XYZ file of C-alpha atoms in Angstrom:
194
model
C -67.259 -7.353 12.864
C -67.462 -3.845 13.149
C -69.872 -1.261 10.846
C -68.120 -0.168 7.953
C -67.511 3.625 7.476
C -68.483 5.786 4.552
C -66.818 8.104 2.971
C -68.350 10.625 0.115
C -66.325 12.514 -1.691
C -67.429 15.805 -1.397
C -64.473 17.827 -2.454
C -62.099 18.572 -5.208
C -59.180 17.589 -2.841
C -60.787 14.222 -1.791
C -61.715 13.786 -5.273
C -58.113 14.231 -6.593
C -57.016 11.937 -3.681
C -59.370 9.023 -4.895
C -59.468 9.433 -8.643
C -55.577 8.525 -9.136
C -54.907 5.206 -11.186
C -52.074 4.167 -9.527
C -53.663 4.535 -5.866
C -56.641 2.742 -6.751
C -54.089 -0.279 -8.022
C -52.386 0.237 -4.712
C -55.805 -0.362 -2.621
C -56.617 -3.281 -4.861
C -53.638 -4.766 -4.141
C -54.201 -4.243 0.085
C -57.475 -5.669 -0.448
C -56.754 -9.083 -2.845
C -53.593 -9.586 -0.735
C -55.464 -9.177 2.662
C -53.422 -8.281 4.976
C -50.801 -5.398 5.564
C -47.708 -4.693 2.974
C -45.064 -2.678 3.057
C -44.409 -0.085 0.207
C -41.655 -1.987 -1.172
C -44.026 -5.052 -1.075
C -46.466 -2.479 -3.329
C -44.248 -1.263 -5.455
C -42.730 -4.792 -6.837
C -46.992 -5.348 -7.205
C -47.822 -2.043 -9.153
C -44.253 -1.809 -10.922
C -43.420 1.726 -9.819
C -41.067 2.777 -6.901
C -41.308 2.284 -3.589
C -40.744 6.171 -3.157
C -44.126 6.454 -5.354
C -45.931 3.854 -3.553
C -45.191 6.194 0.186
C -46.129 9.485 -1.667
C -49.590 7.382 -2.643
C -50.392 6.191 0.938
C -49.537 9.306 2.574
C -52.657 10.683 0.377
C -54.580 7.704 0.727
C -53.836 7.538 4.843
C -55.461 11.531 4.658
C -58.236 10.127 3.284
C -58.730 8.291 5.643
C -58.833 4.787 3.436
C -55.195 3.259 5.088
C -53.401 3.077 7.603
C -49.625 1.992 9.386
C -50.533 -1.382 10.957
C -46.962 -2.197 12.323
C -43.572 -1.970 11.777
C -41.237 -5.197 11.747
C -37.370 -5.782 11.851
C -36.277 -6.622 8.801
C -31.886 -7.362 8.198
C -31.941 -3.812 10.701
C -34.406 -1.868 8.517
C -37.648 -1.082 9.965
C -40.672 -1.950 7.357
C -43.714 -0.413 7.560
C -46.771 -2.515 6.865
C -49.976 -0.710 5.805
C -53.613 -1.625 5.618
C -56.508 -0.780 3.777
C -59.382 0.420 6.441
C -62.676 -1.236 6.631
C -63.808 1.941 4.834
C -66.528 2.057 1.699
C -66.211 4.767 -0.586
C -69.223 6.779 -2.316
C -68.744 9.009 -5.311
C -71.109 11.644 -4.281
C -72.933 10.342 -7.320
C -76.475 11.769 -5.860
C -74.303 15.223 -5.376
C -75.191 17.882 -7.762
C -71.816 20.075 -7.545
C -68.788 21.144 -9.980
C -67.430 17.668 -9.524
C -69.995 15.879 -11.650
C -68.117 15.456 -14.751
C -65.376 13.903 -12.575
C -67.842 11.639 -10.921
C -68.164 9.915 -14.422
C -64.941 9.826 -15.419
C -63.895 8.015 -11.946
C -67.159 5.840 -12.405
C -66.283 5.315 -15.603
C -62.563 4.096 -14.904
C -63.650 1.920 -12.706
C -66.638 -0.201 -14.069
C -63.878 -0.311 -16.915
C -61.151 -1.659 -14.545
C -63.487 -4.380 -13.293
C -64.918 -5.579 -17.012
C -61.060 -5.889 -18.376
C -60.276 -8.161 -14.744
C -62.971 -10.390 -15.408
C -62.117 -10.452 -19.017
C -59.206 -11.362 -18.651
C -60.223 -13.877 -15.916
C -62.316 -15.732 -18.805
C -59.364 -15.770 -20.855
C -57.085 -17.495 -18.218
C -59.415 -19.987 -17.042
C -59.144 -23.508 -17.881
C -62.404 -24.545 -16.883
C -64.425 -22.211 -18.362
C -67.627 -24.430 -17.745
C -66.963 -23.690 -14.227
C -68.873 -20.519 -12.303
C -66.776 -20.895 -9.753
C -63.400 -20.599 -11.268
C -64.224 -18.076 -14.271
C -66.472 -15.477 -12.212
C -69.979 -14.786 -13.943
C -71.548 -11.619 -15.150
C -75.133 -11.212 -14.961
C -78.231 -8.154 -15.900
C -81.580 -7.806 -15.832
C -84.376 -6.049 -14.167
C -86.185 -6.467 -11.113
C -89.485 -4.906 -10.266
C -88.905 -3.609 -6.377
C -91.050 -1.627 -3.724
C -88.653 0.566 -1.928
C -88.888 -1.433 0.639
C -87.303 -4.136 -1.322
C -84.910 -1.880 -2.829
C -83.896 -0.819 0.936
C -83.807 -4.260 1.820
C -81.326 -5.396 -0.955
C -79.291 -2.518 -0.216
C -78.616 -3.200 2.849
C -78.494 -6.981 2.210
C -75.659 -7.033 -0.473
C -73.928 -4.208 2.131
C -73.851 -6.317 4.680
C -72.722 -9.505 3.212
C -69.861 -7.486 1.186
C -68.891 -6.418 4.641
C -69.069 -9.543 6.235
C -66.586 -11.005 3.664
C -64.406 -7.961 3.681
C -61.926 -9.827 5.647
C -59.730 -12.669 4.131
C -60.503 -15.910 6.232
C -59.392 -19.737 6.394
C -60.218 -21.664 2.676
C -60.961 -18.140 1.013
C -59.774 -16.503 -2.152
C -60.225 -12.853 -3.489
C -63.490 -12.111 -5.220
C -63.975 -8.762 -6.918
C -67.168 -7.509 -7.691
C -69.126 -4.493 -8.936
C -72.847 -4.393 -8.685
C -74.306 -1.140 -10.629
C -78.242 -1.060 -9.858
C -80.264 2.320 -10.205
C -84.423 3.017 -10.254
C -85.864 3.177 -14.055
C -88.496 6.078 -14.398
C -91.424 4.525 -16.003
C -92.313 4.732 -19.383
C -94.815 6.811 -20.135
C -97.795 5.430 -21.033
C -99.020 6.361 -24.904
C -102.965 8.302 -24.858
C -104.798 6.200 -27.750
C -106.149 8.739 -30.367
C -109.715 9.272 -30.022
C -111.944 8.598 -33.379
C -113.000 12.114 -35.138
């Protein structure tokens, strides 16, 4: 499998881009379907035209996230069939620019986004004794060298990646991992006796 690109958003434009609703719908849909749709495909998925759906991954293919796979024949028509690129995207949360306030809202939307899904994934479920079928949530701390910190990094990066693709016997899994460095608390100085 090939390395998965980053992009940052470092601008207002590729912020704009990224931040719209309905185009992150649109690449959640590329990426739980798994393979290439067409806009008309998209737009029965995210309810909106198929007009809107090609205005939203002209933007998205300039950011570099989709592309056109291939086209295909269909009763004369030629249908376009676009896919999401192996391509991770990164805030620019560790940016300190004019963008910052939008950097929370978009984080914001999103964590959001992913707690309703797996809210409503608890609420479907038959077998809610089962991991496996409802999802699982799970916090806590964990006391890391940064060395370890590196090395789960780069662990959980590269097993996302590796299961990027769809493959025989596998379903959609979304996930969102938040996991951030605590500064220590500081220690209270016991008063001296007078």
């Amino acid at each position: 499998m090939s390395e998965r690109k980053m992009i940052t958003l470092a601008t207002r434009k590729q912020m704009d881009i990224y931040m719209n609703p309905q185009r992150q719908r649109l690449l959640k849909a590329l990426e739980v379907n798994g393979k290439p749709m067409t806009p008309k495909q998209l737009s029965n998925v995210l309810k909106i035209s198929a007009s809107s759906v090609s205005l939203h991954i002209r933007k998205l293919e300039e950011l570099g996230l989709l592309e056109l796979d291939h086209t295909e024949s269909i009763h004369g028509i030629q249908a376009k069939y676009y896919k999401k690129l192996p391509v991770s995207v990164s805030i620019g949360g560790n940016l300190d620019d004019d963008l910052r306030e939008e950097r929370f809202y978009l984080s914001d939307y999103i964590m959001t986004e992913l707690w309703n899904g797996f809210k409503d994934r608890l609420k479907r479920a038959k077998d809610k004794s089962d991991v496996m079928t409802t999802g699982d949530f799970s916090s806590g701390v964990v006391h890391l060298s940064k060395k370890d910190a590196e090395e789960l990094y780069h662990l959980i990066l590269d097993f996302t990646d590796a299961h990027s693709v769809p493959g025989e016997d596998t379903i959609p899994w979304e996930f969102g991992l938040v996991a951030y460095p605590h500064s220590p608390i500081p220690e209270e100085k016991e008063e001296q006796p007078s």
